């Protein structure tokens, strides 16, 4: 009957349920028998700090105060599994986890950190990947290069070395350390050059002295060690240019303007005696704006210049030097004409008179006898620091001119 069938069906369902529940109990019985699992507070926010054959592991110990030790395990680049056990002393919820592993081989690592309490309960494993750096990395580093020579100059009584740096497009590069010899013979000095600097101007460096430099690298923003490239070296130039006030090309006149015939004035920054200034020491002829000694019949204010002098004075250290003069024109035109580029020391009026150039000047060159390619060159030597006068002295008359384009003063 229907009622009988319903009873049989219900009994069957009940039997199935009892069998299923029995299977479920068997599946979880292994865990119930083990009892409750207690997890120890893990290391939170673990970060790795790479270094030279070492690496730091840092994090927070926030959860509970029960940790008493931890194990750090990793796979050595050789394939060997290694680990280290470290005691932990908890005193505050803000305690930090800070460990440095040393004697590590260069290469990539995955570290696993597990903490334990005094009963042997452990935390969930925490993993982090990092890299240990060493000689292989350091040997790959590129030093910063310079462009051309390390150029020496002399200004305001000081030797100056100028270095032009080429760009170094490596984010890890931090700075360049530069060491150089001092001009006063007292030894060496070291400075740091920022990676963004494209030029270094160094006061007090020895002319011809040795410069050594290397570049410092930080391989990672969290790195605990710096690395350095190989050392590069170069000597600065022994020859250097000495700045000259209003050296020409073109020359400029002083604030008296073109006071003579609307064409001639007085060259700025140079000393001139009355004989030289009579006709002006600055000439605009041809738009060349030259330093000038000149006469012209029935045109120049005076027809003859005798011992006209135009010069500057400068303090120089002991050494060998060269005074170079580049000219626009020099035309005696058959007129009386004796003009010298000269250098002298210890004279009241800077330069000697024409008749005494060969006895009182420490160096001279005569125009036009000593002119080569429109250039006069005067070499001289100082055995000690002293003030020197350099410039021009001349006697001329009639139709004659001496026009200088520019001058240079060099060490030899």
mmCIF file of C-alpha atoms in Angstrom, residues 24-35:
data_model
loop_
_atom_site.group_PDB
_atom_site.id
_atom_site.type_symbol
_atom_site.label_atom_id
_atom_site.label_comp_id
_atom_site.label_asym_id
_atom_site.label_seq_id
_atom_site.Cartn_x
_atom_site.Cartn_y
_atom_site.Cartn_z
ATOM 1 C CA UNK A 24 32.109 12.659 8.216
ATOM 2 C CA UNK A 25 33.033 11.897 11.790
ATOM 3 C CA UNK A 26 35.791 9.623 10.607
ATOM 4 C CA UNK A 27 37.201 12.455 8.370
ATOM 5 C CA UNK A 28 37.457 15.069 11.141
ATOM 6 C CA UNK A 29 38.235 12.692 13.976
ATOM 7 C CA UNK A 30 41.995 12.952 13.212
ATOM 8 C CA UNK A 31 41.855 16.722 13.871
ATOM 9 C CA UNK A 32 39.571 16.507 16.879
ATOM 10 C CA UNK A 33 41.917 13.986 18.459
ATOM 11 C CA UNK A 34 44.833 16.429 18.037
ATOM 12 C CA UNK A 35 43.044 19.130 19.974
#
